[in-house]
Structures are given as C-alpha cells and as structure tokens.
Coordinates of C-alpha atoms in Angstrom, one line a residue:
Chain J
M1392 CA 34.0 3.8 -18.0
S1393 CA 32.3 7.1 -17.2
T1394 CA 30.3 7.4 -14.1
E1395 CA 27.1 7.7 -16.1
V1396 CA 27.8 4.6 -18.1
E1397 CA 28.6 2.7 -15.0
I1398 CA 25.4 3.8 -13.3
K1399 CA 23.4 2.8 -16.5
S1400 CA 25.1 -0.6 -16.6
F1401 CA 24.2 -1.3 -12.9
I1402 CA 20.6 -0.3 -13.4
V1403 CA 19.9 -2.3 -16.5
R1404 CA 21.8 -5.3 -15.1
N1405 CA 19.7 -5.3 -12.0
F1406 CA 16.3 -3.9 -13.1
A1407 CA 16.0 -4.3 -16.9
P1408 CA 18.4 -6.9 -18.2
D1409 CA 16.8 -6.9 -21.7
V1410 CA 17.8 -3.3 -22.3
P1411 CA 21.2 -2.3 -23.6
P1412 CA 22.8 0.3 -21.2
D1413 CA 23.0 3.0 -23.9
Q1414 CA 19.3 2.8 -24.5
L1415 CA 18.5 3.8 -20.9
E1416 CA 17.4 7.5 -21.1
P1417 CA 19.5 9.4 -18.6
D1418 CA 16.5 11.6 -17.6
L1419 CA 14.0 8.7 -17.3
N1420 CA 12.4 8.9 -13.8
L1421 CA 13.3 5.4 -12.5
L1422 CA 11.0 5.6 -9.5
D1423 CA 7.8 7.0 -11.2
S1424 CA 8.2 4.5 -14.1
G1425 CA 8.3 1.6 -11.7
V1426 CA 11.7 0.4 -13.1
V1427 CA 13.2 0.7 -9.5
D1428 CA 10.8 0.0 -6.7
S1429 CA 11.2 1.0 -3.0
L1430 CA 13.2 -2.1 -2.2
G1431 CA 15.3 -1.7 -5.4
L1432 CA 16.0 1.8 -4.4
L1433 CA 17.8 0.6 -1.2
R1434 CA 20.0 -1.7 -3.3
L1435 CA 20.8 1.2 -5.7
I1436 CA 21.7 3.5 -2.8
A1437 CA 23.9 0.9 -1.2
W1438 CA 25.7 0.2 -4.5
V1439 CA 26.3 3.9 -5.1
G1440 CA 27.8 4.2 -1.6
E1441 CA 30.1 1.3 -2.0
R1442 CA 31.1 1.8 -5.7
F1443 CA 31.9 5.5 -5.4
D1444 CA 33.0 5.4 -1.8
I1445 CA 30.4 7.8 -0.5
A1446 CA 29.2 7.6 3.1
V1447 CA 25.5 7.2 2.4
E1448 CA 23.9 7.9 5.7
E1449 CA 20.7 6.3 4.5
A1450 CA 18.3 8.4 6.6
D1451 CA 19.7 11.7 5.2
I1452 CA 19.4 10.7 1.5
S1453 CA 16.5 11.9 -0.5
P1454 CA 15.1 9.4 -3.0
D1455 CA 15.0 12.5 -5.3
N1456 CA 18.8 12.1 -5.6
F1457 CA 18.2 8.7 -7.2
R1458 CA 15.3 9.5 -9.4
S1459 CA 17.3 9.2 -12.7
V1460 CA 20.7 8.4 -14.1
D1461 CA 21.4 12.1 -14.4
A1462 CA 20.4 12.7 -10.8
I1463 CA 22.6 9.9 -9.5
A1464 CA 25.6 11.1 -11.6
A1465 CA 25.1 14.7 -10.2
F1466 CA 24.8 13.3 -6.6
V1467 CA 28.1 11.3 -7.1
A1468 CA 29.9 14.4 -8.6
D1469 CA 28.7 16.5 -5.7
A1470 CA 29.8 14.0 -3.1
R1471 CA 33.3 13.9 -4.7
R1472 CA 33.6 17.7 -4.8
N1473 CA 32.6 17.8 -1.1
S1474 CA 35.1 15.2 -0.1
E1475 CA 37.9 17.1 -1.9
V1476 CA 36.9 20.3 -0.1
A1477 CA 37.0 18.4 3.1
R1478 CA 40.6 17.3 2.5
Chain O
M872 CA -12.0 12.6 8.6
P873 CA -14.6 10.3 7.9
S874 CA -17.8 11.3 9.5
E875 CA -19.9 14.1 11.2
A876 CA -19.1 12.5 14.6
F877 CA -15.4 12.6 13.9
L878 CA -15.6 16.3 12.9
R879 CA -17.6 17.1 16.1
T880 CA -15.1 15.3 18.4
F881 CA -12.3 17.0 16.5
S882 CA -13.6 20.5 17.1
E883 CA -14.2 19.7 20.8
R884 CA -10.6 18.6 21.1
V885 CA -9.4 21.7 19.3
S886 CA -11.4 23.9 21.8
S887 CA -10.4 22.0 24.9
E888 CA -6.7 21.2 24.2
P889 CA -5.5 23.3 21.3
G890 CA -1.9 22.8 22.3
A891 CA -2.0 19.0 22.4
P892 CA 0.2 17.4 19.6
A893 CA -1.7 15.9 16.7
L894 CA 0.6 15.1 13.9
V895 CA 4.4 14.6 13.6
Q896 CA 6.4 14.1 10.4
G897 CA 10.1 14.7 10.3
D898 CA 10.7 18.1 11.9
V899 CA 7.1 19.2 11.5
L900 CA 4.8 19.0 14.5
L901 CA 1.2 20.2 14.3
T902 CA -0.9 20.7 17.4
Y903 CA -4.7 20.2 17.3
G904 CA -5.0 24.0 17.1
E905 CA -2.6 24.3 14.2
L906 CA -4.2 21.4 12.4
A907 CA -7.6 23.1 12.8
E908 CA -6.3 26.4 11.4
L909 CA -4.9 24.7 8.3
A910 CA -8.2 22.8 7.9
A911 CA -10.2 26.0 8.2
A912 CA -8.1 27.6 5.4
A913 CA -8.7 24.6 3.2
R914 CA -12.4 24.6 4.0
A915 CA -12.6 28.2 2.9
V916 CA -10.9 27.3 -0.4
V917 CA -13.3 24.4 -1.0
T918 CA -16.3 26.5 -0.1
G919 CA -15.1 29.2 -2.5
L920 CA -15.2 26.8 -5.4
G921 CA -19.0 27.1 -5.4
L922 CA -19.5 23.4 -6.2
P923 CA -23.1 22.1 -6.5
D924 CA -24.5 20.4 -3.5
G925 CA -23.4 16.8 -3.2
A926 CA -20.4 17.1 -5.5
A927 CA -17.2 15.2 -4.5
V928 CA -13.6 16.5 -4.6
C929 CA -10.4 14.6 -5.2
V930 CA -7.4 14.9 -2.8
P931 CA -4.4 12.8 -4.0
A932 CA -3.1 11.0 -0.8
A933 CA 0.5 12.2 -0.7
K934 CA 0.9 11.7 3.0
S935 CA 1.7 14.9 5.0
P936 CA 0.2 16.9 7.8
A937 CA -0.9 19.5 5.2
V938 CA -2.8 16.9 3.2
I939 CA -4.5 15.5 6.3
A940 CA -5.6 19.1 7.2
L941 CA -6.9 19.5 3.6
V942 CA -8.9 16.3 3.9
I943 CA -10.4 17.5 7.2
G944 CA -11.2 20.9 5.6
C945 CA -13.0 19.3 2.7
L946 CA -15.0 17.2 5.1
Q947 CA -15.9 20.2 7.2
A948 CA -17.1 21.8 4.0
G949 CA -19.5 18.8 3.8
R950 CA -17.7 17.2 0.8
R951 CA -17.2 13.6 -0.1
V952 CA -13.5 13.2 -0.6
F953 CA -12.0 10.8 -3.1
L954 CA -8.5 9.9 -1.7
P955 CA -6.6 8.0 -4.4
S956 CA -3.0 6.9 -4.3
P957 CA -0.7 9.8 -5.4
D958 CA 1.0 7.2 -7.7
L959 CA -2.1 6.5 -9.7
G960 CA -1.5 7.0 -13.4
A961 CA -3.0 10.2 -15.0
E962 CA -5.4 8.3 -17.3
V963 CA -6.8 6.2 -14.5
L964 CA -7.2 9.1 -12.2
A965 CA -9.1 11.1 -14.8
E966 CA -11.4 8.2 -15.4
L967 CA -12.1 7.7 -11.7
C968 CA -12.7 11.5 -11.2
E969 CA -15.2 11.4 -14.1
R970 CA -17.1 8.5 -12.5
I971 CA -17.2 9.9 -9.0
G972 CA -17.9 13.4 -10.3
C973 CA -14.8 15.2 -8.9
A974 CA -14.6 18.4 -10.8
Y975 CA -11.5 19.6 -8.8
L976 CA -8.3 18.0 -7.6
L977 CA -6.9 19.7 -4.5
E978 CA -3.4 19.8 -3.2
P979 CA -1.9 21.8 -0.4
G980 CA -0.3 25.1 -1.4
R981 CA -1.7 25.0 -4.9
P982 CA -4.8 26.4 -6.5
P983 CA -7.5 23.8 -7.1
R984 CA -7.0 22.1 -10.5
P985 CA -10.1 21.5 -12.7
T986 CA -10.2 17.8 -13.8
G987 CA -12.6 18.3 -16.7
A988 CA -15.0 15.7 -15.0
G989 CA -18.7 16.3 -15.5
P990 CA -21.3 16.0 -12.7
G991 CA -21.4 12.6 -10.9
P992 CA -23.7 11.0 -8.3
E993 CA -25.1 13.4 -5.7
W994 CA -23.4 12.5 -2.5
T995 CA -25.0 13.1 0.9
G996 CA -22.8 14.4 3.7
P997 CA -19.0 14.2 4.3
G998 CA -17.1 10.9 3.9
L999 CA -14.4 9.1 2.2
L1000 CA -14.0 7.2 -1.1
L1001 CA -11.1 4.8 -1.4
A1002 CA -9.8 2.9 -4.4
T1003 CA -8.9 -0.8 -4.4
S1004 CA -7.5 -3.1 -7.1
G1005 CA -9.9 -4.5 -9.6
S1006 CA -9.8 -7.1 -12.4
T1007 CA -10.7 -4.8 -15.3
G1008 CA -7.7 -2.6 -15.4
L1009 CA -9.6 0.1 -13.4
P1010 CA -9.5 0.3 -9.6
K1011 CA -12.8 -0.2 -7.8
T1012 CA -14.1 2.8 -5.8
V1013 CA -15.2 1.8 -2.3
V1014 CA -17.8 4.1 -0.6
L1015 CA -17.2 4.2 3.1
S1016 CA -20.2 4.4 5.4
E1017 CA -20.7 6.8 8.2
S1018 CA -21.9 4.2 10.7
G1019 CA -19.2 1.8 9.7
V1020 CA -16.5 4.3 10.2
D1021 CA -17.9 5.6 13.5
G1022 CA -18.3 2.0 14.8
F1023 CA -14.7 1.2 13.8
L1024 CA -13.2 4.3 15.4
A1025 CA -14.9 3.5 18.7
W1026 CA -13.8 -0.1 18.6
A1027 CA -10.2 0.5 17.7
A1028 CA -9.6 3.2 20.3
D1029 CA -11.0 0.9 23.0
R1030 CA -9.2 -2.2 21.9
F1031 CA -5.8 -0.7 21.5
D1032 CA -6.0 1.9 24.3
I1033 CA -5.8 4.9 22.1
G1034 CA -6.7 8.2 23.8
P1035 CA -5.3 11.6 24.7
G1036 CA -1.5 11.2 25.3
T1037 CA -1.2 8.1 23.2
T1038 CA 1.2 8.0 20.3
V1039 CA 0.5 5.8 17.3
L1040 CA 2.9 5.1 14.4
N1041 CA 1.4 5.3 10.9
H1042 CA 3.3 3.3 8.3
A1043 CA 0.6 2.7 5.6
P1044 CA 0.1 5.1 2.7
L1045 CA -2.7 7.7 3.4
N1046 CA -5.0 6.1 0.8
F1047 CA -5.1 2.8 2.7
D1048 CA -8.0 1.8 4.9
L1049 CA -5.4 0.9 7.5
C1050 CA -5.2 4.7 8.2
L1051 CA -8.7 4.5 9.7
L1052 CA -6.9 3.0 12.7
D1053 CA -3.6 4.7 12.9
I1054 CA -4.4 8.2 11.7
W1055 CA -8.2 8.7 12.0
T1056 CA -8.9 6.7 15.2
T1057 CA -5.9 8.5 16.9
L1058 CA -7.1 12.0 15.9
H1059 CA -10.7 11.0 16.9
A1060 CA -9.4 9.9 20.3
G1061 CA -7.2 12.9 20.8
G1062 CA -3.8 11.2 20.5
R1063 CA -0.7 11.9 18.4
V1064 CA 0.2 10.3 15.1
V1065 CA 3.7 9.9 13.9
L1066 CA 3.6 9.8 10.1
V1067 CA 6.2 7.8 8.3
E1068 CA 7.3 9.6 5.1
Q1069 CA 6.0 7.5 2.3
D1070 CA 9.1 7.6 0.1
K1071 CA 11.2 6.3 3.0
A1072 CA 8.7 3.6 4.1
A1073 CA 11.0 0.8 2.9
N1074 CA 14.1 2.2 4.5
G1075 CA 14.8 0.3 7.8
T1076 CA 17.4 2.7 9.1
Y1077 CA 14.9 5.6 8.7
L1078 CA 12.1 3.6 10.3
R1079 CA 14.3 2.8 13.3
D1080 CA 15.2 6.5 13.6
V1081 CA 11.6 7.5 13.6
C1082 CA 10.6 5.0 16.3
T1083 CA 13.6 6.1 18.4
R1084 CA 13.0 9.8 18.1
H1085 CA 9.3 9.6 18.8
P1086 CA 8.5 6.8 21.3
V1087 CA 5.2 5.2 20.2
D1088 CA 2.7 3.3 22.1
V1089 CA 0.9 1.5 19.2
V1090 CA 2.3 0.2 15.9
Q1091 CA 0.3 -1.2 13.1
A1092 CA 2.0 -2.3 9.9
V1093 CA 2.5 -5.0 7.3
P1094 CA 5.0 -7.8 7.9
M1095 CA 7.6 -6.0 5.6
F1096 CA 7.8 -3.2 8.2
Y1097 CA 8.8 -5.6 11.0
R1098 CA 11.4 -7.3 8.9
L1099 CA 13.0 -4.0 7.9
L1100 CA 12.9 -2.7 11.5
A1101 CA 14.3 -6.0 12.9
D1102 CA 17.1 -6.0 10.3
A1103 CA 18.0 -2.4 10.9
N1104 CA 18.0 -2.9 14.7
D1105 CA 20.2 -6.0 14.5
A1106 CA 22.6 -4.2 12.2
A1107 CA 22.9 -1.3 14.6
G1108 CA 23.0 -3.5 17.7
A1109 CA 20.2 -1.2 18.9
A1110 CA 18.0 -1.5 22.0
A1111 CA 14.5 -2.8 21.9
F1112 CA 11.5 -0.5 21.8
T1113 CA 10.3 -1.2 25.3
G1114 CA 7.6 1.5 25.5
V1115 CA 5.4 0.0 22.7
K1116 CA 2.2 -1.4 24.2
H1117 CA 0.3 -2.8 21.2
V1118 CA 1.8 -4.2 18.0
I1119 CA -0.6 -5.1 15.2
F1120 CA 0.3 -7.3 12.2
T1121 CA -1.9 -6.7 9.2
G1122 CA -2.1 -6.7 5.4
D1123 CA -0.4 -10.0 4.8
A1124 CA 0.5 -13.4 6.4
M1125 CA 3.1 -12.9 9.1
P1126 CA 6.0 -15.4 8.4
L1127 CA 6.8 -17.4 11.5
N1128 CA 10.5 -16.8 11.4
L1129 CA 9.8 -13.1 11.4
L1130 CA 7.2 -13.5 14.2
G1131 CA 9.9 -15.0 16.4
R1132 CA 12.0 -11.8 16.2
V1133 CA 9.1 -9.5 17.2
P1134 CA 9.2 -10.0 21.0
G1135 CA 12.9 -9.0 20.9
L1136 CA 11.9 -5.8 19.2
F1137 CA 8.9 -5.0 21.4
P1138 CA 9.3 -6.9 24.7
A1139 CA 6.5 -5.2 26.6
A1140 CA 3.9 -5.2 23.8
R1141 CA 0.7 -7.3 23.3
L1142 CA 0.8 -8.7 19.8
W1143 CA -2.2 -8.8 17.5
N1144 CA -2.9 -10.3 14.2
V1145 CA -5.6 -8.4 12.4
Y1146 CA -7.5 -9.4 9.2
G1147 CA -9.6 -7.2 7.1
C1148 CA -10.0 -5.4 3.8
T1149 CA -11.1 -2.0 2.5
E1150 CA -14.6 -3.3 1.8
T1151 CA -15.3 -4.5 5.3
N1152 CA -12.5 -3.0 7.4
D1153 CA -11.1 -5.2 10.2
T1154 CA -13.2 -8.3 10.8
F1155 CA -10.9 -10.8 12.6
L1156 CA -8.6 -10.4 15.5
H1157 CA -6.2 -12.7 17.2
E1158 CA -4.0 -12.0 20.2
V1159 CA -0.7 -13.7 19.3
D1160 CA 1.2 -16.1 21.5
V1161 CA 4.5 -16.4 19.7
A1162 CA 5.5 -19.8 21.3
E1163 CA 2.1 -21.2 20.6
A1164 CA 2.1 -20.1 16.9
V1165 CA 5.6 -21.5 16.4
A1166 CA 4.6 -24.8 18.0
R1167 CA 1.5 -25.0 15.8
G1168 CA 3.4 -23.9 12.7
A1169 CA 0.8 -21.3 11.7
L1170 CA -0.6 -18.0 12.9
P1171 CA -4.4 -17.8 12.9
I1172 CA -6.4 -14.7 12.0
G1173 CA -8.4 -15.8 15.0
R1174 CA -12.0 -15.2 15.6
P1175 CA -14.5 -12.6 14.4
I1176 CA -14.4 -9.2 16.1
D1177 CA -17.5 -8.5 18.3
G1178 CA -20.4 -7.7 16.1
V1179 CA -18.9 -9.4 13.1
T1180 CA -20.6 -12.5 11.6
A1181 CA -18.4 -14.8 9.6
R1182 CA -19.2 -17.9 7.6
I1183 CA -17.3 -20.3 5.5
V1184 CA -18.7 -21.4 2.2
D1185 CA -17.5 -24.5 0.4
R1186 CA -17.2 -25.0 -3.3
S1187 CA -20.8 -26.1 -3.7
G1188 CA -22.0 -22.9 -2.0
A1189 CA -23.0 -24.6 1.2
V1190 CA -22.2 -23.0 4.6
V1191 CA -19.6 -25.1 6.5
P1192 CA -21.2 -25.4 10.0
H1193 CA -18.2 -26.2 12.3
A1194 CA -14.6 -27.1 11.5
G1195 CA -13.7 -27.1 7.8
S1196 CA -12.4 -25.1 4.8
G1197 CA -13.8 -22.8 2.2
E1198 CA -14.1 -19.2 1.2
L1199 CA -14.5 -16.7 4.0
E1200 CA -17.6 -14.4 3.9
V1201 CA -18.1 -11.7 6.5
D1202 CA -20.8 -9.3 7.6
S1203 CA -19.4 -6.5 9.7
P1204 CA -20.8 -3.4 11.4
F1205 CA -17.7 -1.6 10.1
R1206 CA -18.4 -2.4 6.5
A1207 CA -18.4 0.1 3.6
H1208 CA -21.7 0.9 1.8
G1209 CA -20.2 -0.9 -1.2
Y1210 CA -18.6 0.0 -4.5
L1211 CA -19.5 3.0 -6.6
D1212 CA -20.7 0.5 -9.2
P1213 CA -23.9 -1.2 -7.9
E1214 CA -23.5 -4.2 -10.2
L1215 CA -20.1 -4.9 -8.7
T1216 CA -21.6 -4.5 -5.2
A1217 CA -24.3 -7.0 -6.0
R1218 CA -21.6 -9.5 -7.2
K1219 CA -19.4 -9.2 -4.2
W1220 CA -22.0 -9.0 -1.4
R1221 CA -24.4 -11.9 -0.9
D1222 CA -27.2 -11.1 1.6
G1223 CA -25.1 -8.8 3.6
F1224 CA -22.0 -11.0 3.5
Y1225 CA -18.9 -9.8 1.7
R1226 CA -17.2 -12.5 -0.3
T1227 CA -13.5 -12.0 0.6
G1228 CA -11.9 -14.3 -2.0
D1229 CA -9.8 -15.7 0.9
L1230 CA -9.7 -19.4 1.5
V1231 CA -9.7 -20.3 5.1
T1232 CA -9.7 -23.3 7.5
R1233 CA -11.6 -23.3 10.8
D1234 CA -10.3 -25.7 13.5
E1235 CA -12.4 -27.5 16.1
H1236 CA -11.8 -24.6 18.6
G1237 CA -13.2 -22.1 16.2
L1238 CA -9.9 -20.5 15.3
V1239 CA -9.6 -19.4 11.6
F1240 CA -6.5 -19.7 9.5
L1241 CA -5.8 -18.3 6.1
A1242 CA -5.2 -21.1 3.6
G1243 CA -4.5 -18.9 0.6
R1244 CA -6.3 -16.8 -1.9
D1245 CA -7.9 -17.5 -5.2
D1246 CA -5.4 -17.6 -8.0
F1247 CA -5.4 -14.0 -8.9
H1248 CA -4.9 -12.0 -5.7
V1249 CA -1.6 -11.6 -4.0
K1250 CA 0.0 -9.1 -1.6
V1251 CA 2.9 -7.0 -2.9
R1252 CA 4.6 -5.0 -0.2
G1253 CA 1.3 -5.4 1.8
V1254 CA -0.9 -4.1 -1.1
R1255 CA -3.6 -6.4 -2.4
T1256 CA -2.9 -6.8 -6.1
N1257 CA -5.0 -8.4 -8.7
L1258 CA -2.9 -10.2 -11.3
Q1259 CA -5.6 -10.1 -13.9
E1260 CA -5.8 -6.3 -13.6
V1261 CA -2.0 -6.1 -14.4
E1262 CA -2.4 -8.5 -17.3
Q1263 CA -5.3 -6.4 -18.7
V1264 CA -3.1 -3.3 -18.6
I1265 CA -0.1 -5.0 -20.3
Q1266 CA -2.4 -6.4 -23.0
Q1267 CA -3.6 -2.9 -23.8
H1268 CA -0.1 -2.1 -25.1
E1269 CA -0.2 -2.2 -28.9
D1270 CA 3.0 -4.2 -29.1
V1271 CA 1.8 -7.0 -26.9
A1272 CA 0.3 -10.2 -28.4
E1273 CA -0.3 -11.9 -25.1
A1274 CA 0.8 -11.7 -21.5
V1275 CA 0.6 -13.4 -18.2
V1276 CA 1.6 -12.0 -14.8
L1277 CA 2.8 -14.4 -12.1
A1278 CA 3.5 -13.8 -8.4
V1279 CA 6.8 -15.0 -7.1
P1280 CA 7.1 -15.4 -3.3
D1281 CA 9.6 -12.9 -1.9
E1282 CA 11.0 -12.8 1.7
V1283 CA 10.8 -9.1 2.1
A1284 CA 8.0 -8.0 -0.3
G1285 CA 5.7 -10.9 0.3
H1286 CA 5.4 -11.3 -3.5
R1287 CA 7.1 -9.9 -6.6
L1288 CA 5.3 -9.7 -9.9
R1289 CA 6.9 -11.4 -13.0
A1290 CA 5.3 -10.7 -16.3
V1291 CA 5.8 -13.1 -19.2
V1292 CA 5.1 -11.3 -22.5
R1293 CA 4.9 -12.3 -26.1
R1294 CA 5.4 -9.3 -28.4
R1295 CA 3.9 -8.7 -31.8
P1296 CA 6.2 -9.6 -34.6
G1297 CA 8.8 -6.9 -35.3
S1298 CA 8.1 -5.1 -32.0
S1299 CA 11.1 -3.7 -30.1
L1300 CA 9.1 -3.2 -26.9
D1301 CA 11.5 -3.5 -23.9
S1302 CA 10.9 -3.9 -20.2
I1303 CA 11.5 -0.3 -19.4
R1304 CA 8.9 1.0 -21.9
L1305 CA 6.4 -1.7 -20.8
R1306 CA 6.8 -0.6 -17.2
V1307 CA 6.4 3.1 -18.1
H1308 CA 3.1 2.0 -19.7
C1309 CA 2.1 0.1 -16.6
A1310 CA 3.1 2.9 -14.2
A1311 CA 0.8 5.3 -16.0
R1312 CA -2.1 3.1 -15.4
L1313 CA -1.5 1.1 -12.2
P1314 CA -0.3 1.7 -8.6
K1315 CA 3.5 1.3 -8.3
T1316 CA 3.2 -2.0 -6.4
A1317 CA 1.4 -3.4 -9.5
V1318 CA 4.2 -2.7 -11.9
P1319 CA 6.1 -6.0 -12.5
T1320 CA 9.5 -6.2 -11.0
A1321 CA 10.7 -8.5 -13.8
V1322 CA 9.5 -8.7 -17.4
E1323 CA 10.4 -11.6 -19.6
F1324 CA 9.9 -11.6 -23.3
V1325 CA 9.2 -14.9 -25.1
D1326 CA 8.9 -15.7 -28.8
R1327 CA 6.6 -18.7 -28.6
E1328 CA 3.0 -18.8 -27.7
L1329 CA 2.3 -19.1 -24.0
P1330 CA 1.4 -22.6 -22.8
R1331 CA -2.3 -23.3 -22.5
T1332 CA -4.3 -25.7 -20.4
S1333 CA -6.8 -28.0 -22.0
T1334 CA -9.5 -25.4 -21.4
G1335 CA -7.5 -22.8 -23.3
K1336 CA -6.4 -20.7 -20.4
V1337 CA -2.8 -19.7 -20.0
D1338 CA -1.1 -22.5 -18.0
R1339 CA 0.2 -20.4 -15.1
R1340 CA 1.5 -23.5 -13.3
A1341 CA 3.7 -24.5 -16.2
L1342 CA 5.0 -21.0 -16.5
N1343 CA 5.6 -20.8 -12.7
T1344 CA 7.8 -23.9 -12.8
T1345 CA 9.7 -23.4 -16.1
G1346 CA 9.8 -19.6 -16.2
E1347 CA 13.0 -19.1 -14.4
R1348 CA 14.8 -21.5 -16.7
N1349 CA 13.4 -20.0 -19.9
R1350 CA 14.5 -16.5 -19.1
V1351 CA 15.0 -14.7 -22.4
V1352 CA 16.1 -11.5 -20.9
D1353 CA 19.9 -11.7 -20.2

C-alpha cells in the first residue's frame, strides 16, 4: 500500500467510515472542512508518528503539516529523507 | 478594547510604563509601547478608509498580538468592532457583515477588504460585537455595553488580583466573551497576557510547555484544558505549577474526577467555578473546596456575584422563592445591551432578566447547582452549541430529506455531535461532503463529528417531533456507516 493510500484509509476509517478511501480528495482541507477536529488531529498526529516511525515532538509540529492527505504524505516523505541524511 | 475607559487607561499605561510586557505568544513579546505603536498604525489605516460616522468594521478573531493591536486601533478610531470567529463560513460572515453594516474586513498586514455590505445601524462610540450560536442557522450578534464591560473589568481585576506584574493565561479563542477576563481585564490592569496559539489549544504537550515557559498567576479555561494539561503533566512526570494563584473553571460543568486532579496541578491556587454567558457575562461565582464538592457529589455554580440579581422560574412561570428548581434568569450590571435584533432581545430578556435556558436547583443554603439545559443546547469543547441550528444548516442541503443532531457525552470534549440524516432518493451525499457544507456555514465546533445515514424515516413522537430519545438509545446499534 502506498503511503497516500494508507493515510486515506486511516482517515476514512476514523473520521468518515461511509466514504471509500479512493473517494477522499487528497487536497481536501481536513481541518477547515471539519472532517478532523482539534482532538482528532492529535490522534492523527500520533498515528502518523507511530505508523511511519517518525519522532513527532508534538509541540514542534504545525497543524498545517496535517491539513490534507497530500500534506501528510509530504510530511512523511520529508521526515524519511531527513532520517536517511542523518544516518 | 471595549470602552472609552479602557482606551484611556491603556494610553496612561503606555505613557507611564512603555517597556512593561503586554502580550506573549510563542517567541513574540510585545510591550505596552510596542502594542500601542501597532495599534496607532492600525488606527491610521481605519481612519484612512473615510467611513461614515457610526459605521462598524469587521476583524476576524484569529488570535495573535497583531490582531489584538488591530482591534485596539479600530476602537481608538471610534469604531464598533465585530469580532467573529475566524472559522465562520464565508456565507454566514457576509450575512452578518451586511446586518451589522461592516463595509470592510480588516486583517493585520493586509489591505482592508471590502465586504460589499451596505450601510447598517449607526453605532455610537467604540465597542465590541460578538456572535453566539442561534437556532435559525445564523449566529446571534451580541452588542456589548460600555457600562457592562467597564463594571466587569473592574470586578475581575479586583477578584482575581490582576494588576501590573500579573501574568494571565488566555486559552479561549479571541471571539469568546471569556477574553473579557483573560485578555482585556489584564491589559486594562497593566498585566501580561500569555496567548495560547489557537490551532494548538487542544494539544496538552504544547499547553504544558506554554505554562512552563511563562509562569502564570491566573488561569481561566474550560474543563477540557485542565484534562489535557493534567494528562500531559502525568505523562511527562512533570512538576506542579506552584506559582499559579487563581484557577478558574468556566464554560462547562467540571467533572468531579477531573476536579480531584486539579489541586495536584496547582497546589497553591484558589479554585473558582464561574458561570456566565456572552449575553450577561459572568453572573455566578463559587470558591471551590474540592473535598467538599467530592463529598457532595456535585460542584455548585455558587451564588450571584455582587450586584447580580438571580431568580429561578418554574414551569408555570412563577418565581421560586427559596430552595427549588427551575430555569435560571439573571439581571447583571455586566450585561450586554442585547442582540442586534430587537425582537430577539425582547424574547430573551424579561423585565431586565436574561433567560439563560439553564435549569438549576437552589439548596436550602442558597447554593445554586446546574441541573442541565433545555434539550437543544450543549457544550462542545466548551462552546455553547445549539443543536437546532446545526439541524437547520444540514437540512438546507439539497440532498437531505430530514436530519436530527444529537449530543453524545464525551469525556474530553464535553459533548460530540452525531448527525442522523436521511438522504433524498438517489442521492450519493457522503459524510465528508455534508461536513464541508456545514463547515461553510457553522463554527467548527458545530460540525458533527459523526454522520450516520439512514434509509427509513426518522422515528417521531406522538406530537410529530423527531423522537430524539429513541435515536439516542438505538442510534449506536443502527449505524449504517461502516
């Protein structure tokens, strides 16, 4: 499963279970649309950290990184690149 | 912000102590002198618009030092400022600007944006207009009064020892009346406000960092804040906030299991339970004794604040003289003028008393306890939300045949909203599109967390109303979504 598909699956499973994952627009603003609320955002951040093995120092993360499927996928890709550089 | 007296005190403070800290947010710190400079620049922009006398302006309340300076500048220019939630949908915002007569929308660092609104009422003098949830799908505009605000600022500073050198934490969004205490009273009194960044207000780790970096003397927040902070502190094994002197619970009923954790967080603080609403500001106050509340099994809202008159009215409309239950009505020196809509004002105020819609019980000692609300009002993350308003908005969607919105109790949020919706035949409306529709027309807290689609007609009571109770008990089993 690609990162994007996996992110979509998590979001619909948790926040919109009636919607098939492939129908979730990758650029939909999840926060402005009310699909993910402020408490949901914390769950989403925690899941991304755990699933993709990224140290999400909560206080440093901008909600902007989680505004859409595209943004989350970019955040994950960035974090992976950075960890490879670090090695 | 809110009055001539505030502006006078503010300028005096700027002259006498320009280097004193006024606002802190993240790495930004503004002194009173710097805040005044920003406000003066904003004032020049507003004056340059050449608006007719008495015209209001709109400042979306995206909380930041720059926005607070902008509000002060508008008030210094003699303007009435409409301060809506920055999340308000575009259509609703346009409608409210039209009614209030805000021809311009102002944001820091951007040129004033014309709204297309025509002239509205002619306002006299500076002041604030706030919006609160209504039952018609459109928020109600609350017109704050100068004497009410002045009276409140003086009371709050005295009660919670806010003065020069005091630091107060602000957790509420800038469009909430709660800011009259934590932001505007503090600036009026010459203290320092630590502003929580709004998009991180539900992040316990962040809240703990803020309180650790900027030791505060006074904290006012909804119960959710205390739960997030207590959880974050426990998880980190962190030390208590020993410097906090006053801790104020507001906005929603404080759960007793959470209350029991508060003294561990703030061991040196006096604890207060405050009751109020945008229309009247704070009207009841109770100094909390945790052991007593736990023993009693309930936390009272206490007694009326000095100057406030409260009465309890039973179902027949008779005033309950001593102990008893009924709807709480309050007359307060801190009250707003009323709503922008005089008909609505006449409905909600009865000979000076505001009908709160809250059901209360008064015991034989005169202590008042909240017993619930009428069926349609709940608190979601501390925000008063009218279920009928959300239903109205959902029903405006062309694919919706009928809808009901239920409040589900939630440990962290207070309540979550669950919408049960029957679509028109052939519709492929889904929960995401419905929430996008709601988000364009409602504050974010009013967008349902869960949407369930049903194919059958909603159950009705014998009087033809949707049977909310039946849906509440069977809804979870009848989930159509997964």
